[in-house]
Tab-separated table of C-alpha atoms and ligand atoms in Angstrom:
chain	number	residue	atom	x	y	z
X	112	MET	CA	15.209	-35.991	-28.879
X	113	THR	CA	12.435	-36.929	-31.260
X	114	ARG	CA	8.953	-36.956	-29.880
X	115	PRO	CA	7.107	-40.247	-29.999
X	116	CYS	CA	4.672	-40.306	-32.839
X	117	THR	CA	1.076	-41.111	-32.031
X	118	LEU	CA	-1.169	-42.011	-34.896
X	119	HIS	CA	-4.902	-42.344	-34.919
X	120	LEU	CA	-6.236	-43.908	-38.054
X	121	SER	CA	-9.904	-44.265	-38.753
X	122	ARG	CA	-11.357	-45.441	-42.005
X	123	ILE	CA	-14.726	-44.536	-43.356
X	124	ALA	CA	-16.472	-47.854	-43.667
X	125	GLY	CA	-17.335	-48.860	-47.201
X	126	LEU	CA	-15.274	-46.145	-48.837
X	127	ALA	CA	-11.854	-46.561	-50.340
X	128	ALA	CA	-10.800	-43.575	-48.296
X	129	ALA	CA	-9.027	-43.089	-45.052
X	130	ILE	CA	-8.826	-40.239	-42.676
X	131	VAL	CA	-5.540	-40.010	-40.995
X	132	VAL	CA	-5.049	-37.749	-38.070
X	133	LEU	CA	-1.551	-37.369	-36.888
X	134	ALA	CA	-1.027	-36.141	-33.386
X	135	GLY	CA	2.309	-35.196	-31.956
X	136	CYS	CA	4.377	-35.897	-35.048
X	137	GLY	CA	2.623	-33.798	-37.701
X	138	ARG	CA	2.623	-34.841	-41.352
X	139	PRO	CA	3.888	-33.414	-43.664
X	140	GLY	CA	6.010	-31.586	-41.081
X	141	VAL	CA	9.302	-33.240	-40.440
X	142	PRO	CA	11.584	-32.831	-37.458
X	143	LYS	CA	14.043	-30.056	-38.109
X	144	GLN	CA	16.787	-31.459	-35.949
X	145	GLU	CA	19.415	-33.727	-37.445
X	146	THR	CA	18.991	-37.482	-37.158
X	147	ALA	CA	20.595	-39.640	-34.514
X	148	ALA	CA	22.724	-41.280	-37.182
X	149	SER	CA	24.142	-38.038	-38.515
X	150	ARG	CA	24.765	-36.864	-34.975
X	151	ASN	CA	26.807	-39.991	-34.315
X	152	GLU	CA	28.658	-39.462	-37.532
X	153	ARG	CA	29.448	-35.881	-36.671
X	154	ALA	CA	30.640	-36.832	-33.196
X	155	ALA	CA	32.821	-39.608	-34.577
X	156	SER	CA	34.697	-37.716	-37.255
X	157	PRO	CA	36.751	-34.607	-36.652
X	158	HIS	CA	37.002	-34.064	-40.428
X	159	LEU	CA	33.357	-33.337	-41.011
X	160	VAL	CA	32.332	-29.743	-41.527
X	161	VAL	CA	29.159	-28.683	-39.773
X	162	PHE	CA	26.796	-26.628	-41.924
X	163	ALA	CA	23.191	-25.501	-41.699
X	164	PRO	CA	21.225	-24.164	-44.684
X	165	PRO	CA	19.693	-20.677	-44.442
X	166	PRO	CA	16.000	-20.373	-43.495
X	167	LEU	CA	13.517	-20.032	-46.364
X	168	SER	CA	12.747	-16.515	-45.155
X	169	GLU	CA	16.163	-15.500	-46.498
X	170	ILE	CA	15.325	-16.280	-50.116
X	171	PRO	CA	15.937	-12.952	-51.878
X	172	ASP	CA	13.044	-11.042	-53.363
X	173	ASP	CA	14.384	-10.813	-56.905
X	174	ALA	CA	14.580	-12.796	-60.145
X	175	PHE	CA	17.072	-15.250	-58.654
X	176	GLY	CA	14.875	-15.690	-55.572
X	177	ALA	CA	11.908	-16.468	-57.808
X	178	GLU	CA	13.921	-19.292	-59.390
X	179	VAL	CA	14.858	-20.608	-55.932
X	180	ARG	CA	11.175	-20.639	-54.917
X	181	HIS	CA	10.298	-22.411	-58.169
X	182	GLY	CA	12.902	-25.057	-57.289
X	183	GLU	CA	11.518	-25.508	-53.806
X	184	ALA	CA	7.987	-25.933	-55.174
X	185	LEU	CA	9.267	-28.506	-57.676
X	186	PHE	CA	11.017	-30.372	-54.918
X	187	ARG	CA	7.924	-30.569	-52.714
X	188	ASN	CA	5.306	-31.103	-55.388
X	189	THR	CA	7.140	-32.618	-58.319
X	190	LEU	CA	4.285	-34.147	-60.287
X	191	ALA	CA	2.190	-30.966	-60.355
X	192	ASN	CA	5.165	-28.804	-61.351
X	193	ALA	CA	6.932	-31.125	-63.795
X	194	PRO	CA	4.312	-33.659	-64.983
X	195	GLN	CA	6.136	-34.418	-68.225
X	196	TYR	CA	9.150	-35.780	-66.326
X	197	VAL	CA	7.464	-37.795	-63.557
X	198	GLY	CA	6.192	-41.366	-63.939
X	199	ASN	CA	5.144	-42.295	-60.409
X	200	SER	CA	3.508	-40.886	-57.268
X	201	LEU	CA	6.654	-39.779	-55.446
X	202	THR	CA	8.115	-36.311	-54.977
X	203	CYS	CA	11.765	-35.394	-54.488
X	204	GLN	CA	10.862	-34.787	-50.856
X	205	SER	CA	9.654	-38.384	-50.450
X	206	CYS	CA	13.307	-39.415	-50.026
X	207	HIS	CA	15.034	-36.085	-49.314
X	208	LEU	CA	13.016	-34.948	-46.324
X	209	ASP	CA	12.000	-31.411	-45.463
X	210	ALA	CA	12.341	-30.373	-49.105
X	211	GLY	CA	15.936	-31.550	-49.266
X	212	ARG	CA	17.026	-29.690	-46.141
X	213	LEU	CA	17.217	-32.448	-43.524
X	214	ALA	CA	20.681	-33.719	-42.520
X	215	GLY	CA	21.028	-37.491	-42.963
X	216	SER	CA	18.440	-37.466	-45.738
X	217	ALA	CA	20.813	-36.752	-48.658
X	218	PRO	CA	20.218	-32.983	-48.356
X	219	MET	CA	20.694	-30.782	-51.437
X	220	TRP	CA	23.052	-28.318	-49.702
X	221	ALA	CA	25.547	-31.136	-49.117
X	222	ALA	CA	25.037	-32.506	-52.616
X	223	TRP	CA	25.629	-29.160	-54.323
X	224	VAL	CA	29.213	-28.879	-53.042
X	225	SER	CA	30.044	-32.536	-53.899
X	226	TYR	CA	29.837	-32.395	-57.697
X	227	PRO	CA	31.211	-32.987	-60.295
X	228	ALA	CA	32.117	-36.452	-58.962
X	229	TYR	CA	32.952	-39.873	-60.372
X	230	ARG	CA	30.047	-42.330	-60.115
X	231	SER	CA	30.519	-46.028	-60.726
X	232	LYS	CA	26.821	-46.314	-61.699
X	233	ASP	CA	27.446	-44.133	-64.746
X	234	ARG	CA	31.145	-44.980	-65.086
X	235	ARG	CA	32.005	-41.317	-65.582
X	236	VAL	CA	32.294	-37.994	-63.787
X	237	ASP	CA	28.757	-36.665	-63.308
X	238	THR	CA	27.768	-33.045	-62.889
X	239	PHE	CA	25.161	-31.996	-60.354
X	240	ALA	CA	22.660	-31.561	-63.188
X	241	ALA	CA	23.336	-35.114	-64.391
X	242	ARG	CA	22.686	-36.307	-60.847
X	243	LEU	CA	19.312	-34.541	-60.867
X	244	GLN	CA	18.518	-36.184	-64.206
X	245	GLY	CA	19.310	-39.584	-62.692
X	246	CYS	CA	16.816	-39.112	-59.866
X	247	PHE	CA	14.114	-38.239	-62.416
X	248	ARG	CA	14.888	-41.286	-64.543
X	249	TYR	CA	15.061	-43.842	-61.748
X	250	SER	CA	13.654	-42.566	-58.447
X	251	MET	CA	10.788	-40.720	-60.134
X	252	ASN	CA	10.433	-43.421	-62.823
X	253	GLY	CA	10.223	-40.609	-65.372
X	254	LYS	CA	12.223	-38.828	-68.041
X	255	PRO	CA	15.326	-36.735	-67.408
X	256	PRO	CA	14.625	-33.039	-68.058
X	257	PRO	CA	17.090	-31.723	-70.691
X	258	LEU	CA	20.164	-29.841	-69.492
X	259	GLY	CA	19.371	-26.158	-69.182
X	260	SER	CA	15.610	-26.773	-69.065
X	261	PRO	CA	13.595	-24.598	-66.653
X	262	VAL	CA	13.021	-27.561	-64.308
X	263	LEU	CA	16.730	-28.309	-63.893
X	264	VAL	CA	17.676	-24.637	-63.655
X	265	ALA	CA	15.158	-24.124	-60.839
X	266	LEU	CA	16.368	-27.188	-58.917
X	267	GLU	CA	19.972	-26.072	-59.352
X	268	ALA	CA	19.136	-22.544	-58.154
X	269	TYR	CA	17.375	-23.946	-55.091
X	270	SER	CA	20.283	-26.261	-54.217
X	271	TYR	CA	22.924	-23.607	-54.842
X	272	TRP	CA	21.060	-21.120	-52.663
X	273	MET	CA	20.731	-23.660	-49.831
X	274	ALA	CA	24.485	-24.333	-49.926
X	275	LYS	CA	25.358	-20.649	-49.502
X	276	GLY	CA	28.601	-20.438	-47.515
X	277	ALA	CA	29.276	-24.208	-47.491
X	278	PRO	CA	32.839	-25.142	-48.464
X	279	THR	CA	33.122	-26.845	-51.858
X	280	GLY	CA	34.496	-30.358	-51.800
X	281	ALA	CA	34.440	-30.707	-47.997
X	282	LEU	CA	32.631	-33.605	-46.368
X	283	LEU	CA	29.667	-32.018	-44.630
X	284	ALA	CA	28.070	-33.590	-41.553
X	285	GLY	CA	24.701	-35.041	-42.537
X	286	ALA	CA	25.603	-35.475	-46.214
X	287	ARG	CA	23.892	-38.357	-48.031
X	288	TYR	CA	22.278	-41.152	-46.011
X	289	PRO	CA	23.807	-42.811	-42.955
X	290	VAL	CA	26.057	-45.737	-43.907
X	291	LEU	CA	25.267	-48.868	-41.912
X	292	PRO	CA	27.721	-51.695	-41.305
X	293	ARG	CA	26.744	-54.983	-42.933
X	294	PRO	CA	24.409	-56.825	-40.578
X	295	ALA	CA	25.668	-59.767	-38.533
X	296	GLN	CA	22.586	-61.826	-39.354
X	297	GLY	CA	22.341	-60.925	-43.044
X	298	TRP	CA	18.810	-59.919	-44.057
X	299	ASN	CA	15.613	-61.856	-43.768
X	300	TYR	CA	12.207	-61.473	-45.426
X	301	ALA	CA	10.064	-62.812	-42.579
X	302	ARG	CA	11.803	-60.625	-40.012
X	303	GLY	CA	11.463	-57.655	-42.358
X	304	LYS	CA	7.751	-58.305	-42.778
X	305	THR	CA	7.302	-58.208	-39.019
X	306	VAL	CA	9.169	-54.891	-38.769
X	307	TYR	CA	7.074	-53.510	-41.627
X	308	GLU	CA	3.787	-54.550	-40.067
X	309	GLN	CA	4.744	-53.112	-36.678
X	310	HIS	CA	6.467	-49.868	-37.682
X	311	CYS	CA	5.579	-48.933	-41.260
X	312	ALA	CA	2.237	-50.319	-42.439
X	313	LEU	CA	0.192	-47.757	-40.551
X	314	CYS	CA	1.405	-45.036	-42.909
X	315	HIS	CA	2.628	-46.900	-45.994
X	316	SER	CA	-0.328	-49.310	-45.815
X	317	PRO	CA	-0.044	-53.116	-45.477
X	318	ASP	CA	0.060	-53.449	-49.282
X	319	GLY	CA	2.877	-50.889	-49.607
X	320	GLN	CA	0.757	-48.451	-51.617
X	321	GLY	CA	0.679	-45.680	-49.035
X	322	LEU	CA	-1.987	-43.009	-49.235
X	323	LEU	CA	-2.614	-40.467	-51.970
X	324	VAL	CA	-4.726	-37.408	-51.227
X	325	ASP	CA	-5.734	-35.468	-54.348
X	326	GLY	CA	-2.972	-37.282	-56.218
X	327	LYS	CA	-0.338	-36.154	-53.728
X	328	PRO	CA	1.577	-38.725	-51.712
X	329	TRP	CA	0.525	-38.083	-48.145
X	330	PHE	CA	2.272	-41.378	-47.468
X	331	PRO	CA	4.280	-42.465	-50.529
X	332	PRO	CA	4.108	-45.977	-52.037
X	333	VAL	CA	7.145	-48.099	-51.173
X	334	TRP	CA	6.666	-50.699	-53.920
X	335	GLY	CA	4.447	-51.381	-56.927
X	336	SER	CA	3.807	-49.412	-60.119
X	337	ARG	CA	3.647	-45.999	-58.425
X	338	SER	CA	6.961	-46.278	-56.561
X	339	TYR	CA	10.638	-45.900	-57.594
X	340	ASN	CA	11.873	-48.202	-60.347
X	341	TRP	CA	14.432	-50.994	-60.260
X	342	GLY	CA	17.241	-48.686	-61.367
X	343	ALA	CA	16.833	-46.338	-58.367
X	344	GLY	CA	19.299	-46.067	-55.501
X	345	MET	CA	16.525	-46.923	-53.046
X	346	ALA	CA	16.257	-50.329	-54.750
X	347	ARG	CA	19.694	-51.088	-53.300
X	348	LEU	CA	19.583	-52.577	-49.809
X	349	ASP	CA	22.476	-50.578	-48.370
X	350	LEU	CA	21.023	-47.221	-49.425
X	351	ALA	CA	17.473	-48.170	-48.411
X	352	ALA	CA	18.642	-49.473	-45.022
X	353	GLY	CA	20.623	-46.274	-44.382
X	354	PHE	CA	17.692	-44.050	-45.355
X	355	ILE	CA	15.285	-46.046	-43.206
X	356	LYS	CA	17.580	-46.170	-40.191
X	357	GLY	CA	18.094	-42.413	-40.227
X	358	ASN	CA	14.637	-41.245	-41.236
X	359	MET	CA	11.884	-43.814	-40.654
X	360	PRO	CA	9.410	-44.229	-39.061
X	361	LEU	CA	8.796	-40.585	-39.944
X	362	GLY	CA	9.435	-38.410	-36.902
X	363	ASN	CA	11.229	-41.238	-35.148
X	364	GLY	CA	14.403	-41.783	-37.179
X	365	GLY	CA	17.151	-43.694	-35.399
X	366	SER	CA	14.667	-45.756	-33.377
X	367	LEU	CA	15.083	-49.044	-35.304
X	368	THR	CA	18.127	-51.246	-34.749
X	369	ASP	CA	20.499	-51.588	-37.706
X	370	GLN	CA	19.318	-55.185	-38.085
X	371	GLN	CA	15.677	-54.096	-38.298
X	372	ALA	CA	16.561	-51.461	-40.908
X	373	TRP	CA	18.325	-54.031	-43.124
X	374	ASP	CA	15.517	-56.562	-42.732
X	375	VAL	CA	12.749	-54.103	-43.571
X	376	ALA	CA	14.774	-52.718	-46.507
X	377	TYR	CA	14.952	-56.284	-47.833
X	378	TYR	CA	11.205	-56.689	-47.354
X	379	ILE	CA	10.407	-53.488	-49.283
X	380	ASP	CA	12.939	-54.173	-52.035
X	381	GLY	CA	11.698	-57.764	-52.071
X	382	HIS	CA	8.588	-56.562	-53.913
X	383	GLU	CA	8.023	-55.864	-57.602
X	384	ARG	CA	8.329	-52.312	-58.948
X	385	PRO	CA	8.620	-50.611	-62.366
X	386	GLN	CA	11.208	-52.049	-64.730
X	387	ASP	CA	14.745	-50.682	-64.851
X	388	PRO	CA	14.760	-48.290	-67.848
X	389	ARG	CA	18.110	-49.845	-68.840
X	390	TYR	CA	16.348	-53.218	-69.316
X	391	LEU	CA	18.227	-55.321	-71.846
X	392	GLY	CA	15.435	-57.670	-72.889
X	393	SER	CA	15.846	-60.275	-70.180
X	394	ILE	CA	15.988	-60.181	-66.407
X	395	LEU	CA	19.203	-62.198	-66.409
X	396	ALA	CA	21.046	-59.906	-68.824
X	397	THR	CA	19.857	-56.823	-66.949
X	398	ARG	CA	20.925	-58.333	-63.655
X	399	GLU	CA	24.380	-59.184	-65.015
X	400	ALA	CA	24.879	-55.696	-66.441
X	401	PHE	CA	23.458	-53.510	-63.680
X	402	HIS	CA	22.490	-55.544	-60.636
X	403	ALA	CA	25.360	-57.905	-59.948
X	404	GLY	CA	26.190	-56.265	-56.617
X	405	PRO	CA	25.614	-57.808	-53.182
X	406	PHE	CA	22.901	-55.273	-52.272
X	407	ASP	CA	20.663	-55.840	-55.295
X	408	THR	CA	17.448	-57.831	-55.165
X	409	TYR	CA	16.689	-57.416	-58.886
X	410	GLY	CA	16.920	-60.757	-60.672
X	411	ARG	CA	16.973	-62.632	-57.350
X	412	SER	CA	14.379	-64.973	-55.977
X	413	VAL	CA	12.806	-63.462	-52.866
X	414	ASP	CA	10.043	-65.216	-50.947
X	415	GLY	CA	9.659	-67.634	-53.850
X	416	ARG	CA	9.256	-64.933	-56.542
X	417	LEU	CA	11.832	-63.985	-59.172
X	418	LEU	CA	12.079	-60.203	-59.047
X	419	GLY	CA	12.615	-57.946	-62.059
X	420	ALA	CA	9.531	-58.539	-64.214
X	421	GLY	CA	8.450	-54.930	-63.655
X	422	THR	CA	4.876	-53.841	-63.146
X	423	GLY	CA	3.677	-53.778	-66.744
X	424	THR	CA	2.130	-50.794	-68.481
X	425	THR	CA	-1.204	-50.544	-66.733
X	426	GLY	CA	-0.116	-50.784	-63.133
X	427	THR	CA	-0.634	-54.053	-61.347
X	428	THR	CA	-1.299	-52.672	-57.920
X	429	THR	CA	-4.259	-50.504	-57.167
X	430	GLY	CA	-3.795	-50.595	-53.434
X	431	ALA	CA	-6.295	-50.447	-50.614
X	432	HIS	CA	-6.768	-46.721	-50.937
X	433	GLY	CA	-4.644	-46.097	-53.985
X	434	LYS	CA	-5.511	-45.097	-57.499
X	435	ARG	CA	-4.355	-46.728	-60.674
X	436	ALA	CA	-1.101	-45.480	-62.099
X	437	THR	CA	-1.830	-42.789	-64.643
X	438	LYS	CA	1.319	-43.385	-66.630
X	439	PRO	CA	2.915	-46.509	-67.996
X	440	ALA	CA	5.522	-47.928	-65.661
X	441	GLY	CA	9.071	-48.250	-66.929
X	442	THR	CA	10.078	-46.866	-70.274
G	240	HEC	C1	12.842	-43.091	-54.122
G	240	HEC	C2	13.663	-42.177	-53.401
G	240	HEC	C3	14.187	-40.946	-54.117
G	240	HEC	C4	13.481	-39.959	-54.751
G	240	HEC	C5	11.993	-39.900	-54.981
G	240	HEC	C6	14.446	-38.970	-55.189
G	240	HEC	N1	15.702	-39.357	-54.816
G	240	HEC	FE1	17.389	-38.282	-55.036
G	240	HEC	N2	18.464	-39.810	-54.189
G	240	HEC	C7	17.952	-40.991	-53.737
G	240	HEC	C8	19.021	-41.849	-53.301
G	240	HEC	C9	18.873	-43.260	-52.748
G	240	HEC	C10	20.218	-41.142	-53.486
G	240	HEC	C11	21.644	-41.605	-53.171
G	240	HEC	C12	21.988	-41.197	-51.759
G	240	HEC	C13	23.354	-41.683	-51.315
G	240	HEC	O1	24.155	-42.022	-52.163
G	240	HEC	O2	23.598	-41.705	-50.076
G	240	HEC	C14	19.837	-39.859	-54.051
G	240	HEC	C15	20.730	-38.851	-54.374
G	240	HEC	C16	20.381	-37.623	-54.894
G	240	HEC	C17	21.313	-36.566	-55.171
G	240	HEC	C18	22.812	-36.624	-54.887
G	240	HEC	C19	23.040	-36.483	-53.397
G	240	HEC	C20	24.494	-36.515	-52.997
G	240	HEC	O3	24.789	-36.023	-51.884
G	240	HEC	O4	25.324	-37.007	-53.741
G	240	HEC	C21	20.604	-35.518	-55.681
G	240	HEC	C22	21.156	-34.189	-56.122
G	240	HEC	C23	19.214	-35.929	-55.737
G	240	HEC	N3	19.100	-37.210	-55.236
G	240	HEC	C24	18.169	-35.144	-56.186
G	240	HEC	C25	16.841	-35.579	-56.283
G	240	HEC	C26	15.785	-34.794	-56.895
G	240	HEC	C27	15.923	-33.400	-57.442
G	240	HEC	C28	14.656	-35.564	-56.850
G	240	HEC	C29	13.300	-35.258	-57.442
G	240	HEC	C30	13.285	-34.971	-58.871
G	240	HEC	C31	15.008	-36.810	-56.181
G	240	HEC	N4	16.334	-36.784	-55.873
G	240	HEC	C32	14.128	-37.836	-55.909
G	240	HEC	C33	16.620	-41.311	-53.654
G	240	HEC	C34	15.577	-40.551	-54.173
G	241	HEC	C1	4.185	-41.611	-39.526
G	241	HEC	C2	4.067	-42.141	-40.882
G	241	HEC	C3	5.208	-42.996	-41.407
G	241	HEC	C4	5.705	-44.144	-40.854
G	241	HEC	C5	5.253	-44.858	-39.593
G	241	HEC	C6	6.735	-44.603	-41.755
G	241	HEC	N1	6.844	-43.762	-42.821
G	241	HEC	FE1	8.109	-43.943	-44.403
G	241	HEC	N2	7.520	-42.168	-45.111
G	241	HEC	C7	6.518	-41.385	-44.570
G	241	HEC	C8	6.410	-40.157	-45.336
G	241	HEC	C9	5.404	-39.049	-45.105
G	241	HEC	C10	7.419	-40.219	-46.310
G	241	HEC	C11	7.761	-39.138	-47.328
G	241	HEC	C12	8.412	-37.952	-46.662
G	241	HEC	C13	7.775	-36.648	-47.009
G	241	HEC	O1	7.038	-36.564	-47.991
G	241	HEC	O2	7.983	-35.676	-46.245
G	241	HEC	C14	8.064	-41.513	-46.170
G	241	HEC	C15	9.055	-41.994	-47.022
G	241	HEC	C16	9.535	-43.287	-47.024
G	241	HEC	C17	10.353	-43.877	-48.051
G	241	HEC	C18	10.854	-43.216	-49.312
G	241	HEC	C19	9.750	-42.959	-50.303
G	241	HEC	C20	9.106	-44.203	-50.862
G	241	HEC	O3	7.885	-44.244	-50.928
G	241	HEC	O4	9.802	-45.157	-51.231
G	241	HEC	C21	10.619	-45.165	-47.656
G	241	HEC	C22	11.444	-46.202	-48.402
G	241	HEC	C23	9.975	-45.356	-46.373
G	241	HEC	N3	9.317	-44.204	-46.025
G	241	HEC	C24	10.057	-46.513	-45.641
G	241	HEC	C25	9.504	-46.648	-44.363
G	241	HEC	C26	9.738	-47.782	-43.508
G	241	HEC	C27	10.569	-48.996	-43.861
G	241	HEC	C28	9.026	-47.557	-42.360
G	241	HEC	C29	8.965	-48.433	-41.124
G	241	HEC	C30	10.235	-48.707	-40.482
G	241	HEC	C31	8.341	-46.293	-42.506
G	241	HEC	N4	8.672	-45.765	-43.722
G	241	HEC	C32	7.492	-45.740	-41.571
G	241	HEC	C33	5.712	-41.697	-43.486
G	241	HEC	C34	5.931	-42.760	-42.640
């Protein structure tokens, strides 16, 4: 059971600031229990292995433990700890909740035991480290840290430690995001806008720019120059819908219908964001090469706008309470 989330939001008149008081659902705290979706999944499949990561209190007090703690800090507060590799206002935890521990939120303990694996996106077998690099390049709109660099070593140590005792190669309950069946009614922008306004805008703001406090994403931006770029997994409707269904609204995952999750995913991914770093010089060519799939909105016309222009180098969205992007979008 997730507790209903009550939110009181009061803005200081005349200031581009907002005070948000969360009662009952605590931010940045995240429910520790698994999501409804992963519970269903676990109940449905006898082949899934149930696993829970160790508590943080069990991190050893030695040189290895120090590396694990470094990884956890990087995961929670990525920009402050790895500024040279981050190009937006997200953290790893923005999409892998509870610092990559929460089942149904692509947790790192399940990821660690799943690599190396073939990925059609890269058309090759990727290592875990290569997977981390991909999330920096696309989801964080930044630069991939070099293999063996302190940032990757720390994130690997953290993930490895969390997976202690998990069987390698087994399908763990709560791995990745929930997979939703394709929706009977397709997806629709106007319906998605309604879902967004009713269930998301309070935190992520009506203009999608969320809320930054001291440069940290209290509520992360879901589109625009400070969000994930067009090459990210979250820019694909199936992955976004699965993430949203299992994890959003924060503290109340599993409360939307599948249809609502698909519609609101389409609404979010129906907005402009930083250019795909694989950009080939034209939207059409880039769409053909990387976004030809049925779940891509890049290079499509949504609500009368052709998507894929990117957000330029200065940041086109400042947001109601946002700040200008400090780094050029795209690469
Ligand atoms: C904008 C959202 C977003 C952000 C931010 C993000 N990721 Fe991801 N990540 C994803 C998506 C989407 C997937 C694919 C999940 C799936 O396939 O079900 C993924 C997958 C992964 C995987 C592979 C998981 C698996 O089970 O195969 C790893 C490892 C990973 N991310 C690490 C990171 C790290 C480390 C960071 C921070 C540097 C990060 N991610 C930031 C969205 C994000
Ligand atoms: C109670 C506040 C709250 C509500 C309501 C909420 N979110 Fe979130 N959302 C968050 C927070 C906080 C995170 C980042 C998680 C973290 O840092 O622990 C997040 C992360 C996300 C992300 C991944 C990061 C990013 O910025 O792209 C997406 C996508 C998202 N939410 C979509 C939605 C959608 C769609 C809804 C409505 C169905 C919604 N959220 C409702 C607070 C909220």
